[in-house]
Tab-separated table of N, CA and C in Angstrom:
chain	number	residue	atom	x	y	z
Z	1	MET	N	44.515	-12.518	-43.334
Z	1	MET	CA	43.366	-11.920	-43.989
Z	1	MET	C	43.748	-10.494	-44.396
Z	2	THR	N	43.650	-10.199	-45.652
Z	2	THR	CA	44.000	-8.866	-46.141
Z	2	THR	C	42.733	-8.079	-46.439
Z	3	HIS	N	42.851	-6.761	-46.383
Z	3	HIS	CA	41.712	-5.902	-46.663
Z	3	HIS	C	41.830	-5.260	-48.042
Z	4	LEU	N	42.585	-5.857	-48.900
Z	4	LEU	CA	42.736	-5.337	-50.258
Z	4	LEU	C	41.587	-5.821	-51.126
Z	5	PRO	N	41.154	-5.032	-52.087
Z	5	PRO	CA	40.079	-5.489	-52.974
Z	5	PRO	C	40.574	-6.592	-53.906
Z	6	GLU	N	39.625	-7.359	-54.365
Z	6	GLU	CA	39.966	-8.427	-55.300
Z	6	GLU	C	40.405	-7.817	-56.618
Z	7	PRO	N	41.227	-8.515	-57.353
Z	7	PRO	CA	41.641	-7.976	-58.652
Z	7	PRO	C	40.465	-7.898	-59.611
Z	8	VAL	N	40.530	-6.935	-60.501
Z	8	VAL	CA	39.459	-6.701	-61.466
Z	8	VAL	C	39.740	-7.535	-62.708
Z	9	GLN	N	38.688	-8.125	-63.261
Z	9	GLN	CA	38.824	-8.927	-64.478
Z	9	GLN	C	38.293	-8.149	-65.669
Z	10	VAL	N	38.911	-8.336	-66.820
Z	10	VAL	CA	38.464	-7.713	-68.064
Z	10	VAL	C	37.747	-8.785	-68.860
Z	11	VAL	N	36.512	-8.487	-69.276
Z	11	VAL	CA	35.689	-9.444	-70.005
Z	11	VAL	C	35.263	-8.802	-71.316
Z	12	GLN	N	35.279	-9.600	-72.384
Z	12	GLN	CA	34.806	-9.092	-73.667
Z	12	GLN	C	33.341	-9.467	-73.818
Z	13	LEU	N	32.502	-8.462	-74.063
Z	13	LEU	CA	31.066	-8.665	-74.206
Z	13	LEU	C	30.753	-9.167	-75.597
Z	14	PRO	N	29.523	-9.726	-75.820
Z	14	PRO	CA	29.176	-10.262	-77.136
Z	14	PRO	C	29.256	-9.221	-78.272
Z	15	ASP	N	29.075	-7.953	-77.956
Z	15	ASP	CA	29.144	-6.945	-79.024
Z	15	ASP	C	30.577	-6.521	-79.329
Z	16	GLY	N	31.552	-7.093	-78.635
Z	16	GLY	CA	32.949	-6.816	-78.920
Z	16	GLY	C	33.589	-5.802	-77.994
Z	17	THR	N	32.820	-5.137	-77.153
Z	17	THR	CA	33.397	-4.165	-76.227
Z	17	THR	C	33.903	-4.873	-74.984
Z	18	TYR	N	34.794	-4.214	-74.265
Z	18	TYR	CA	35.367	-4.780	-73.053
Z	18	TYR	C	34.720	-4.134	-71.833
Z	19	ALA	N	34.572	-4.884	-70.772
Z	19	ALA	CA	34.001	-4.382	-69.527
Z	19	ALA	C	34.824	-4.907	-68.372
Z	20	TYR	N	34.903	-4.120	-67.323
Z	20	TYR	CA	35.611	-4.514	-66.112
Z	20	TYR	C	34.596	-5.065	-65.115
Z	21	ILE	N	34.865	-6.217	-64.524
Z	21	ILE	CA	33.976	-6.803	-63.528
Z	21	ILE	C	34.779	-7.153	-62.296
Z	22	ARG	N	34.090	-7.230	-61.188
Z	22	ARG	CA	34.718	-7.640	-59.946
Z	22	ARG	C	33.783	-8.634	-59.273
Z	23	ASN	N	34.296	-9.722	-58.852
Z	23	ASN	CA	33.496	-10.733	-58.169
Z	23	ASN	C	33.417	-10.369	-56.701
Z	24	LEU	N	32.211	-10.087	-56.230
Z	24	LEU	CA	32.012	-9.739	-54.829
Z	24	LEU	C	31.686	-10.994	-54.041
Z	25	PRO	N	32.214	-11.118	-52.842
Z	25	PRO	CA	31.835	-12.271	-52.030
Z	25	PRO	C	30.361	-12.205	-51.642
Z	26	ALA	N	29.751	-13.350	-51.426
Z	26	ALA	CA	28.320	-13.417	-51.149
Z	26	ALA	C	27.972	-12.835	-49.790
Z	27	GLN	N	28.880	-12.885	-48.809
Z	27	GLN	CA	28.558	-12.401	-47.472
Z	27	GLN	C	28.735	-10.892	-47.321
Z	28	GLU	N	29.175	-10.179	-48.331
Z	28	GLU	CA	29.365	-8.731	-48.218
Z	28	GLU	C	28.000	-8.031	-48.201
Z	29	PRO	N	27.742	-7.174	-47.207
Z	29	PRO	CA	26.435	-6.496	-47.144
Z	29	PRO	C	26.319	-5.453	-48.268
Z	30	PRO	N	25.093	-5.145	-48.661
Z	30	PRO	CA	24.929	-4.137	-49.715
Z	30	PRO	C	25.416	-2.772	-49.231
Z	31	GLN	N	25.895	-1.991	-50.159
Z	31	GLN	CA	26.439	-0.675	-49.823
Z	31	GLN	C	25.302	0.273	-49.459
Z	32	GLN	N	25.475	0.988	-48.365
Z	32	GLN	CA	24.454	1.934	-47.921
Z	32	GLN	C	24.796	3.314	-48.480
Z	33	ILE	N	23.811	3.932	-49.106
Z	33	ILE	CA	24.004	5.258	-49.693
Z	33	ILE	C	23.277	6.270	-48.821
Z	34	VAL	N	23.997	7.264	-48.351
Z	34	VAL	CA	23.417	8.320	-47.536
Z	34	VAL	C	23.356	9.573	-48.391
Z	35	GLN	N	22.147	10.069	-48.579
Z	35	GLN	CA	21.969	11.263	-49.408
Z	35	GLN	C	21.425	12.379	-48.531
Z	36	HIS	N	22.073	13.521	-48.557
Z	36	HIS	CA	21.647	14.678	-47.787
Z	36	HIS	C	20.879	15.614	-48.708
Z	37	VAL	N	19.653	15.922	-48.325
Z	37	VAL	CA	18.822	16.817	-49.115
Z	37	VAL	C	18.786	18.155	-48.396
Z	38	HIS	N	19.183	19.194	-49.077
Z	38	HIS	CA	19.210	20.522	-48.491
Z	38	HIS	C	18.199	21.412	-49.196
Z	39	GLN	N	17.746	22.423	-48.480
Z	39	GLN	CA	16.835	23.379	-49.085
Z	39	GLN	C	17.595	24.198	-50.119
Z	40	ALA	N	16.934	24.477	-51.220
Z	40	ALA	CA	17.578	25.245	-52.278
Z	40	ALA	C	17.827	26.670	-51.805
Z	41	PRO	N	18.926	27.256	-52.214
Z	41	PRO	CA	19.191	28.647	-51.815
Z	41	PRO	C	18.194	29.588	-52.480
Z	42	PRO	N	17.986	30.763	-51.921
Z	42	PRO	CA	17.040	31.695	-52.534
Z	42	PRO	C	17.512	32.140	-53.911
Z	43	ASP	N	16.556	32.455	-54.750
Z	43	ASP	CA	16.869	32.876	-56.113
Z	43	ASP	C	17.432	34.286	-56.086
Z	44	ARG	N	18.619	34.439	-56.594
Z	44	ARG	CA	19.267	35.755	-56.599
Z	44	ARG	C	19.490	36.232	-58.025
Z	45	THR	N	18.583	35.871	-58.921
Z	45	THR	CA	18.750	36.234	-60.318
Z	45	THR	C	18.757	37.745	-60.504
Z	46	VAL	N	17.860	38.444	-59.828
Z	46	VAL	CA	17.774	39.897	-59.982
Z	46	VAL	C	19.056	40.551	-59.496
Z	47	GLN	N	19.589	40.070	-58.375
Z	47	GLN	CA	20.825	40.655	-57.868
Z	47	GLN	C	21.978	40.404	-58.829
Z	48	ARG	N	22.029	39.205	-59.422
Z	48	ARG	CA	23.115	38.901	-60.362
Z	48	ARG	C	23.011	39.780	-61.600
Z	49	ILE	N	21.782	39.988	-62.081
Z	49	ILE	CA	21.609	40.856	-63.251
Z	49	ILE	C	22.019	42.274	-62.896
Z	50	ALA	N	21.627	42.736	-61.709
Z	50	ALA	CA	21.968	44.095	-61.304
Z	50	ALA	C	23.475	44.262	-61.182
Z	51	LEU	N	24.139	43.292	-60.583
Z	51	LEU	CA	25.591	43.398	-60.451
Z	51	LEU	C	26.273	43.287	-61.811
Z	52	GLY	N	25.712	42.466	-62.689
Z	52	GLY	CA	26.296	42.323	-64.019
Z	52	GLY	C	26.126	43.555	-64.873
Z	53	SER	N	25.111	44.359	-64.599
Z	53	SER	CA	24.879	45.557	-65.403
Z	53	SER	C	25.600	46.775	-64.845
Z	54	GLY	N	26.415	46.595	-63.822
Z	54	GLY	CA	27.217	47.696	-63.324
Z	54	GLY	C	26.669	48.377	-62.092
Z	55	VAL	N	25.538	47.921	-61.570
Z	55	VAL	CA	24.998	48.507	-60.352
Z	55	VAL	C	25.843	48.004	-59.187
Z	56	GLY	N	26.139	48.861	-58.250
Z	56	GLY	CA	26.996	48.481	-57.138
Z	56	GLY	C	26.319	47.560	-56.152
Z	57	ALA	N	27.122	46.954	-55.324
Z	57	ALA	CA	26.604	46.018	-54.321
Z	57	ALA	C	25.744	46.739	-53.297
Z	58	GLY	N	26.019	48.014	-53.040
Z	58	GLY	CA	25.199	48.774	-52.099
Z	58	GLY	C	23.779	48.935	-52.596
Z	59	ALA	N	23.621	49.168	-53.907
Z	59	ALA	CA	22.275	49.293	-54.480
Z	59	ALA	C	21.534	47.962	-54.412
Z	60	VAL	N	22.240	46.877	-54.641
Z	60	VAL	CA	21.610	45.559	-54.554
Z	60	VAL	C	21.189	45.282	-53.114
Z	61	ALA	N	22.056	45.584	-52.169
Z	61	ALA	CA	21.710	45.370	-50.761
Z	61	ALA	C	20.531	46.246	-50.350
Z	62	ALA	N	20.483	47.477	-50.851
Z	62	ALA	CA	19.351	48.351	-50.536
Z	62	ALA	C	18.065	47.792	-51.115
Z	63	GLY	N	18.129	47.246	-52.316
Z	63	GLY	CA	16.938	46.630	-52.911
Z	63	GLY	C	16.465	45.421	-52.136
Z	64	VAL	N	17.418	44.632	-51.670
Z	64	VAL	CA	17.062	43.443	-50.890
Z	64	VAL	C	16.450	43.855	-49.558
Z	65	TYR	N	16.959	44.922	-48.965
Z	65	TYR	CA	16.461	45.358	-47.664
Z	65	TYR	C	15.159	46.141	-47.785
Z	66	PHE	N	15.112	47.106	-48.690
Z	66	PHE	CA	13.958	47.997	-48.771
Z	66	PHE	C	12.799	47.420	-49.584
Z	67	GLY	N	13.034	46.391	-50.382
Z	67	GLY	CA	11.945	45.781	-51.151
Z	67	GLY	C	10.842	45.244	-50.257
Z	68	PRO	N	11.151	44.306	-49.365
Z	68	PRO	CA	10.125	43.808	-48.456
Z	68	PRO	C	9.597	44.889	-47.509
Z	69	LEU	N	10.452	45.824	-47.136
Z	69	LEU	CA	10.018	46.910	-46.267
Z	69	LEU	C	8.962	47.760	-46.960
Z	70	LEU	N	9.169	48.023	-48.247
Z	70	LEU	CA	8.203	48.808	-49.027
Z	70	LEU	C	6.870	48.064	-49.135
Z	71	VAL	N	6.917	46.763	-49.353
Z	71	VAL	CA	5.683	45.977	-49.433
Z	71	VAL	C	4.932	46.043	-48.107
Z	72	GLY	N	5.650	45.942	-46.997
Z	72	GLY	CA	5.001	46.029	-45.681
Z	72	GLY	C	4.375	47.381	-45.436
Z	73	VAL	N	5.068	48.451	-45.826
Z	73	VAL	CA	4.529	49.800	-45.630
Z	73	VAL	C	3.277	50.005	-46.477
Z	74	LEU	N	3.309	49.588	-47.726
Z	74	LEU	CA	2.132	49.752	-48.592
Z	74	LEU	C	0.947	48.934	-48.082
Z	75	THR	N	1.212	47.763	-47.544
Z	75	THR	CA	0.132	46.958	-46.975
Z	75	THR	C	-0.472	47.647	-45.756
Z	76	ALA	N	0.368	48.219	-44.919
Z	76	ALA	CA	-0.139	48.928	-43.741
Z	76	ALA	C	-0.965	50.149	-44.143
Z	77	ILE	N	-0.517	50.874	-45.171
Z	77	ILE	CA	-1.274	52.041	-45.636
Z	77	ILE	C	-2.637	51.599	-46.178
Z	78	ALA	N	-2.657	50.518	-46.963
Z	78	ALA	CA	-3.920	50.020	-47.517
Z	78	ALA	C	-4.867	49.583	-46.399
Z	79	ALA	N	-4.333	48.950	-45.370
Z	79	ALA	CA	-5.180	48.529	-44.246
Z	79	ALA	C	-5.751	49.744	-43.521
Z	80	ASN	N	-4.944	50.779	-43.329
Z	80	ASN	CA	-5.436	51.991	-42.671
Z	80	ASN	C	-6.532	52.664	-43.484
Z	81	ILE	N	-6.353	52.726	-44.791
Z	81	ILE	CA	-7.382	53.343	-45.645
Z	81	ILE	C	-8.667	52.534	-45.578
Z	82	ALA	N	-8.574	51.202	-45.576
Z	82	ALA	CA	-9.771	50.358	-45.493
Z	82	ALA	C	-10.498	50.567	-44.165
Z	83	ILE	N	-9.756	50.678	-43.080
Z	83	ILE	CA	-10.383	50.909	-41.769
Z	83	ILE	C	-11.057	52.277	-41.733
Z	84	LEU	N	-10.386	53.287	-42.283
Z	84	LEU	CA	-10.991	54.630	-42.311
Z	84	LEU	C	-12.260	54.651	-43.164
Z	85	ALA	N	-12.248	53.974	-44.292
Z	85	ALA	CA	-13.443	53.919	-45.135
Z	85	ALA	C	-14.593	53.239	-44.405
Z	86	PHE	N	-14.288	52.166	-43.687
Z	86	PHE	CA	-15.322	51.475	-42.915
Z	86	PHE	C	-15.898	52.393	-41.836
Z	87	LEU	N	-15.025	53.123	-41.155
Z	87	LEU	CA	-15.499	54.051	-40.124
Z	87	LEU	C	-16.376	55.155	-40.714
Z	88	VAL	N	-16.027	55.674	-41.890
Z	88	VAL	CA	-16.835	56.709	-42.532
Z	88	VAL	C	-18.222	56.168	-42.864
Z	89	VAL	N	-18.281	54.941	-43.385
Z	89	VAL	CA	-19.582	54.342	-43.725
Z	89	VAL	C	-20.417	54.139	-42.473
Z	90	VAL	N	-19.825	53.629	-41.403
Z	90	VAL	CA	-20.573	53.388	-40.163
Z	90	VAL	C	-21.060	54.705	-39.567
Z	91	LEU	N	-20.198	55.720	-39.542
Z	91	LEU	CA	-20.613	57.014	-38.985
Z	91	LEU	C	-21.706	57.667	-39.822
Z	92	ALA	N	-21.600	57.584	-41.143
Z	92	ALA	CA	-22.651	58.160	-41.991
Z	92	ALA	C	-23.978	57.451	-41.766
Z	93	TRP	N	-23.934	56.133	-41.667
Z	93	TRP	CA	-25.165	55.376	-41.405
Z	93	TRP	C	-25.751	55.777	-40.050
Z	94	GLY	N	-24.880	55.920	-39.057
Z	94	GLY	CA	-25.360	56.328	-37.736
Z	94	GLY	C	-25.980	57.711	-37.747
Z	95	VAL	N	-25.374	58.661	-38.441
Z	95	VAL	CA	-25.918	60.020	-38.515
Z	95	VAL	C	-27.270	60.012	-39.214
Z	96	VAL	N	-27.386	59.287	-40.306
Z	96	VAL	CA	-28.670	59.227	-41.027
Z	96	VAL	C	-29.740	58.602	-40.145
Z	97	THR	N	-29.395	57.550	-39.428
Z	97	THR	CA	-30.370	56.888	-38.546
Z	97	THR	C	-30.824	57.823	-37.433
Z	98	VAL	N	-29.892	58.539	-36.819
Z	98	VAL	CA	-30.244	59.454	-35.738
Z	98	VAL	C	-31.097	60.597	-36.256
Z	99	VAL	N	-30.762	61.144	-37.419
Z	99	VAL	CA	-31.537	62.260	-37.986
Z	99	VAL	C	-32.955	61.801	-38.307
Z	100	LYS	N	-33.120	60.588	-38.811
Z	100	LYS	CA	-34.459	60.083	-39.130
Z	100	LYS	C	-35.298	59.907	-37.868
Z	101	SER	N	-34.686	59.359	-36.832
Z	101	SER	CA	-35.467	59.031	-35.654
Z	101	SER	C	-35.705	60.229	-34.745
Z	102	VAL	N	-34.779	61.149	-34.629
Z	102	VAL	CA	-34.887	62.248	-33.681
Z	102	VAL	C	-35.398	63.527	-34.341
Z	103	GLY	N	-35.165	63.684	-35.595
Z	103	GLY	CA	-35.414	64.960	-36.251
Z	103	GLY	C	-36.862	65.330	-36.421
Z	104	GLY	N	-37.783	64.449	-36.205
Z	104	GLY	CA	-39.192	64.780	-36.391
Z	104	GLY	C	-39.499	64.993	-37.862
Z	105	THR	N	-40.369	65.969	-38.131
Z	105	THR	CA	-40.778	66.199	-39.525
Z	105	THR	C	-39.638	66.784	-40.344
Z	106	ASP	N	-38.822	67.636	-39.718
Z	106	ASP	CA	-37.685	68.197	-40.458
Z	106	ASP	C	-36.684	67.104	-40.840
Z	107	GLY	N	-36.430	66.178	-39.928
Z	107	GLY	CA	-35.488	65.087	-40.218
Z	107	GLY	C	-36.015	64.173	-41.296
Z	108	GLN	N	-37.350	63.892	-41.259
Z	108	GLN	CA	-37.933	63.034	-42.289
Z	108	GLN	C	-37.900	63.727	-43.648
Z	109	ALA	N	-38.128	65.034	-43.668
Z	109	ALA	CA	-38.066	65.770	-44.932
Z	109	ALA	C	-36.643	65.769	-45.483
Z	110	ALA	N	-35.654	65.920	-44.576
Z	110	ALA	CA	-34.258	65.892	-45.024
Z	110	ALA	C	-33.902	64.512	-45.573
Z	111	ALA	N	-34.377	63.453	-44.910
Z	111	ALA	CA	-34.102	62.102	-45.378
Z	111	ALA	C	-34.743	61.860	-46.733
Z	112	LYS	N	-35.988	62.398	-46.939
Z	112	LYS	CA	-36.654	62.244	-48.237
Z	112	LYS	C	-35.888	62.958	-49.337
Z	113	SER	N	-35.416	64.180	-49.037
Z	113	SER	CA	-34.695	64.922	-50.069
Z	113	SER	C	-33.376	64.231	-50.416
Z	114	ILE	N	-32.736	63.616	-49.417
Z	114	ILE	CA	-31.493	62.879	-49.694
Z	114	ILE	C	-31.791	61.657	-50.546
Z	115	SER	N	-32.882	60.947	-50.217
Z	115	SER	CA	-33.207	59.750	-51.004
Z	115	SER	C	-33.607	60.118	-52.428
Z	116	ARG	N	-34.277	61.264	-52.620
Z	116	ARG	CA	-34.621	61.723	-53.982
Z	116	ARG	C	-33.364	62.092	-54.761
Z	117	ALA	N	-32.406	62.710	-54.064
Z	117	ALA	CA	-31.164	63.088	-54.746
Z	117	ALA	C	-30.386	61.846	-55.172
Z	118	ARG	N	-30.481	60.795	-54.398
Z	118	ARG	CA	-29.771	59.556	-54.762
Z	118	ARG	C	-30.398	58.905	-55.988
Z	119	ARG	N	-31.706	59.013	-56.145
Z	119	ARG	CA	-32.411	58.365	-57.258
Z	119	ARG	C	-32.074	59.027	-58.590
Z	120	ARG	N	-31.774	60.292	-58.566
Z	120	ARG	CA	-31.513	61.009	-59.823
Z	120	ARG	C	-30.200	60.688	-60.401
């Protein structure tokens, strides 16, 4: 029993072209195809353009490193400003409420003058 493949036959098709065929034995199992799917690499188009335009690799590495860092810093600053604005609104509301309730007639007059100033 040899493990050599069967010889290939040349057949002429009805349109006149030639094709190679091989007769496979009936007991041969179908060929199993194993396909490995990998995650695509990150897009480095900006880095390639930067390197192609003469910018050094250090500048590209700095952009890759400091880009996300800059986004994180700006997000943290925006969050801090939002928290401070919320605190200012809560404290102002608290001061107005305390002045209205404790101030007596002077506090009520001050609250009226503030509300009149807002209407104008």
